[in-house]
Short mmCIF file of C-alpha atoms in Angstrom, two decimals:
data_model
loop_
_atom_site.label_atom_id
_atom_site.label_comp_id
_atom_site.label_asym_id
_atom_site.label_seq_id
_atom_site.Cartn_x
_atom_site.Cartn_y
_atom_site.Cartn_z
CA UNK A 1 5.82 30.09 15.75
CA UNK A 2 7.95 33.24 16.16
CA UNK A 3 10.96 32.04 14.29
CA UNK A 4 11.35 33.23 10.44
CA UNK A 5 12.49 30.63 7.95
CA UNK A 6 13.80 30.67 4.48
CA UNK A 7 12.91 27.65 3.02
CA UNK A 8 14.48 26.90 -0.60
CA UNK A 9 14.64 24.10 -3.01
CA UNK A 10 17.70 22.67 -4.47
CA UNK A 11 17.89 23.43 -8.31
CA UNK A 12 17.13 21.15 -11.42
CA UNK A 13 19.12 18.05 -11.14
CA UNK A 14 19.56 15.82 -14.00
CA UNK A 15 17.25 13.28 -12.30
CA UNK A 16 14.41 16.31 -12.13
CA UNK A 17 15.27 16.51 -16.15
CA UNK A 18 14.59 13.04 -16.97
CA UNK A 19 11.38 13.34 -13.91
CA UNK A 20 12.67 10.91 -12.30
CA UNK A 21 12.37 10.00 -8.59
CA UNK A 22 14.85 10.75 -6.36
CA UNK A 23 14.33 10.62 -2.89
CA UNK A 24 17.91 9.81 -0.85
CA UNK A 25 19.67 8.71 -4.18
CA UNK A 26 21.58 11.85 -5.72
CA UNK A 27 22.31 13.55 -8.95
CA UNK A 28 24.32 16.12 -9.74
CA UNK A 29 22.57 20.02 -10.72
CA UNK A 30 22.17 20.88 -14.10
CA UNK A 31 23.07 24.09 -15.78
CA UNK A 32 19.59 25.66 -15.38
CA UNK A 33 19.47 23.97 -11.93
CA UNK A 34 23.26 26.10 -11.12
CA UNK A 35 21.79 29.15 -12.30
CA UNK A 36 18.47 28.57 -10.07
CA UNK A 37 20.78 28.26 -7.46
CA UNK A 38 22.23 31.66 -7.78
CA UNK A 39 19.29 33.38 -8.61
CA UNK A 40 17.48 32.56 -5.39
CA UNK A 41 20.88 33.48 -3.24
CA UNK A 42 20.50 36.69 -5.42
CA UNK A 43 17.12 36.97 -4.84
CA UNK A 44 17.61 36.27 -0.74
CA UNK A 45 20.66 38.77 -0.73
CA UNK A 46 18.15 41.62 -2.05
CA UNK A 47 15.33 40.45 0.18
CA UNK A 48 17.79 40.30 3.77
CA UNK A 49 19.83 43.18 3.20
CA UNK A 50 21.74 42.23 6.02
CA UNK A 51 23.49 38.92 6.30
CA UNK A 52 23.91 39.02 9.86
CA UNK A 53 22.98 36.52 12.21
CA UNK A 54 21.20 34.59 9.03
CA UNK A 55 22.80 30.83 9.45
CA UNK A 56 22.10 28.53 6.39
CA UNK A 57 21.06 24.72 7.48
CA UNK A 58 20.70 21.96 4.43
CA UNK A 59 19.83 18.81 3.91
CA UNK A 60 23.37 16.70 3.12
CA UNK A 61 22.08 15.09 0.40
CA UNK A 62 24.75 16.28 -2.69
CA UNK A 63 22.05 18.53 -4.53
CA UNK A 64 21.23 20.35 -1.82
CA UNK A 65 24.17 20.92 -0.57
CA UNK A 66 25.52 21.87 -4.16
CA UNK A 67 22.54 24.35 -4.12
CA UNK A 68 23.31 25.69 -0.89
CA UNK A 69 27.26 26.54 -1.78
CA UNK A 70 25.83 28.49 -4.32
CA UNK A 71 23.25 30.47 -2.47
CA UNK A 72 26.53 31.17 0.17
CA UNK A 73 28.06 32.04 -2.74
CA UNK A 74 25.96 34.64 -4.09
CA UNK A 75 24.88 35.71 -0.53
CA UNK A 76 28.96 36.14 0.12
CA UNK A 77 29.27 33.89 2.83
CA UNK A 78 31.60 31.11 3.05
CA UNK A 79 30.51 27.33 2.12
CA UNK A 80 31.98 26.22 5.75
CA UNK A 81 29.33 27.95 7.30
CA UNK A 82 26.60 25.32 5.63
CA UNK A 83 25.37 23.64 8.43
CA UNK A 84 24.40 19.90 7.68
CA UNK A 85 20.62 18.54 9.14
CA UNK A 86 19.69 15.17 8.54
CA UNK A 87 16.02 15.78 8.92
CA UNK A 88 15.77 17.73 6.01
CA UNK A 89 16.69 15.03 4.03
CA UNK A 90 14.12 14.43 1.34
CA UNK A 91 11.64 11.46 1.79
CA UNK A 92 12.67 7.32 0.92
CA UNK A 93 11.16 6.35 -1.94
CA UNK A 94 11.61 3.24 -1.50
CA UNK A 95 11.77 0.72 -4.72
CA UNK A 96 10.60 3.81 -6.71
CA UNK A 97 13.95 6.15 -6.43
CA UNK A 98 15.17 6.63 -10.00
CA UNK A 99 12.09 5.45 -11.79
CA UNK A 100 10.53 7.71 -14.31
CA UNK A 101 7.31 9.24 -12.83
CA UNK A 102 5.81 8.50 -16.35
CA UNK A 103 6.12 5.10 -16.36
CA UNK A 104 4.77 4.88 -12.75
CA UNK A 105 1.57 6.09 -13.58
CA UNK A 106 1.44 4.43 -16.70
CA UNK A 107 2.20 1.17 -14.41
CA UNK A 108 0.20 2.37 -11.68
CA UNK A 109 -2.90 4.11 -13.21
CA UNK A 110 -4.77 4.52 -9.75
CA UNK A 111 -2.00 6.19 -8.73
CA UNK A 112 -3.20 9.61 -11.01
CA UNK A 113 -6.11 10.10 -8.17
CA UNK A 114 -3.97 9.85 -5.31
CA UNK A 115 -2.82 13.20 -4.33
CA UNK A 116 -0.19 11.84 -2.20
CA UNK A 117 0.74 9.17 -4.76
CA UNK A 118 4.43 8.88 -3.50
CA UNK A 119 4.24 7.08 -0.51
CA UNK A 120 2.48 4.06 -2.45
CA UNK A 121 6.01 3.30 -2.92
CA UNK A 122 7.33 -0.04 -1.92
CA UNK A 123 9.91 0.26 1.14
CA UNK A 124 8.95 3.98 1.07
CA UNK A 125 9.74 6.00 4.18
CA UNK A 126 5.97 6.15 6.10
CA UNK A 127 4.39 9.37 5.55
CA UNK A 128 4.05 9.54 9.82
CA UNK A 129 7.43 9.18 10.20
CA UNK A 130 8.55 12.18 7.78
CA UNK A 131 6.06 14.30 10.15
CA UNK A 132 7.20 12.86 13.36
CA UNK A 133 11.11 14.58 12.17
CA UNK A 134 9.48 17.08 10.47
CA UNK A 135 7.50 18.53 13.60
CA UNK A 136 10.76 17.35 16.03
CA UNK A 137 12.84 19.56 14.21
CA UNK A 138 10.43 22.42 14.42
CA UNK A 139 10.60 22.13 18.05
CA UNK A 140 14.18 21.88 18.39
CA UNK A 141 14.93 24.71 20.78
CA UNK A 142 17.78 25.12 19.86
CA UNK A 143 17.82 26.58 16.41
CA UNK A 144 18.00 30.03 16.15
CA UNK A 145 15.58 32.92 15.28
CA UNK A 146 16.21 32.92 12.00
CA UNK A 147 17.62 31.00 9.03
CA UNK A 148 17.52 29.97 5.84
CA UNK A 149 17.09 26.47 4.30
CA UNK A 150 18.28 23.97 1.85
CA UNK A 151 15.53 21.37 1.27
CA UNK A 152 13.66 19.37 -1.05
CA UNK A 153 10.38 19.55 -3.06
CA UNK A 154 8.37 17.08 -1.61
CA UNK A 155 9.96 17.36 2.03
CA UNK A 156 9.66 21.25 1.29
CA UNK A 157 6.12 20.79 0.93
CA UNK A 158 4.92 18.84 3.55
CA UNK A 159 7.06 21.53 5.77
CA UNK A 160 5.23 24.41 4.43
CA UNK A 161 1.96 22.07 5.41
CA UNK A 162 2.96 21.59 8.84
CA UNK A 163 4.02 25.20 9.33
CA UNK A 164 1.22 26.49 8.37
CA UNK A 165 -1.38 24.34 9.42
CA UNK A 166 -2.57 22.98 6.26
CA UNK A 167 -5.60 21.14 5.55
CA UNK A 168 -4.01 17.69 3.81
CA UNK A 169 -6.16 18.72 0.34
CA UNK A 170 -4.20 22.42 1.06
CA UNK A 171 -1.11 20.57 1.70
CA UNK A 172 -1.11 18.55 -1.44
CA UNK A 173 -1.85 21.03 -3.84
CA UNK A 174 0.95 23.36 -2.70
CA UNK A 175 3.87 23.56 -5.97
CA UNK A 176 7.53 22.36 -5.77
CA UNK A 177 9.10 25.43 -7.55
CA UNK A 178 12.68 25.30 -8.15
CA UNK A 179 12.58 29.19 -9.62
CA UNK A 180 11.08 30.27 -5.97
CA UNK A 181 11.56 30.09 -2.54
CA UNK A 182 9.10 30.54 0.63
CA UNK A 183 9.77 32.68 4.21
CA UNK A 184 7.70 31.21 7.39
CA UNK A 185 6.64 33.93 9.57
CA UNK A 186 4.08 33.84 12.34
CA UNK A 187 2.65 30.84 11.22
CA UNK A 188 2.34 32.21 7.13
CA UNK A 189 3.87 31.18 4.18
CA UNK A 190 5.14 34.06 1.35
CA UNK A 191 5.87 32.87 -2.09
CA UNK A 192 9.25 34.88 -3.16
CA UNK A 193 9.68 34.83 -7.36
CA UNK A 194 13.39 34.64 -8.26
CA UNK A 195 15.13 37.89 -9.35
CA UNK A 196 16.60 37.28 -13.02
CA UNK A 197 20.52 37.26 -12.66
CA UNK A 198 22.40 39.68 -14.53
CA UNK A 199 22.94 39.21 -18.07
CA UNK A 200 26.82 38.82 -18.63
CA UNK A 201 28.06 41.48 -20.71
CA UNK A 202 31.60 40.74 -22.98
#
């Protein structure tokens, strides 16, 4: 794959405080989630140099596109130029969404050796199907070169899999960092730490 792809995370959301499941419901970022927002569009602004030709697509789920305003932001590009893509909206979850990941497993004890545990979810979207857009959207021909992303954590990770060719135990134990972002490049994923912003002086 010749095309290189920034692929970020939204920040914390109050839901990701309380670890709870999300999936297409929504919550707003929090205030370490706002400034992990503008610490990656720092961090992206030092890695680029150059903003041009760099278009930003997101998922249009409210957190990401939150997330992705403030990337713009700190990358000095206007919010209009966001570029909505329903396939990069994060997996269903089904009955789950807004349950506390505690009390799942606590429910569901099997579910601790299940490294894809999520998509036990009742009415959850089927694994295939999140691969089938997944790979369809990868072969769209007509996104550009290069781009950045606004995703998700678990969507995020299955992408990286895919991408890269991942073995499904590789796949699976790949993080969900929200203080990091990734850049896909000739079939290779780098993991990019988050420059620490500027501390505000009175």
């Amino acid at each position: 794959m010749s095309r290189t792809i920034y692929l970020l995370r939204h920040g914390q959301t109050k839901l990701n405080l309380e670890r709870r499941m999300q999936g297409h419901c929504d919550s707003a970022l929090t205030e370490l989630g706002v400034a992990q927002a503008r610490a990656m569009g720092a961090t992206l602004r030092a890695e680029l140099g150059s903003l041009d030709n760099w278009p930003v697509f997101a998922s249009p789920l409210g957190r990401a596109m939150q997330t992705a305003e403030l990337v713009c932001a700190e990358l000095g590009l206007a919010s209009r130029s966001i570029q909505p893509e329903p396939r990069l909206i994060e997996v269903g979850f089904g009955e789950w969404e807004q349950q506390q990941v505690q009390t799942l497993h606590t429910q569901y004890p099997h579910l601790s050796a299940l490294p894809d545990w999520y998509f036990q979810a009742p009415g959850c979207e089927p694994y295939a199907d999140v691969v089938q857009r997944l790979e369809n959207w990868l072969a769209d021909d007509t996104l550009p070169d290069q781009f950045i992303v606004v995703a998700h954590g678990l969507l995020g990770r299955i992408l990286r899999g895919i991408y890269a060719q991942l073995s499904p135990a590789a796949l699976w134990a790949q993080d969900m960092p929200q203080d990091a972002f990734f850049r896909l490049q000739n079939g290779s994923l780098t993991r990019i730490e988050c420059l620490p912003l500027p501390v505000a002086t009175v």
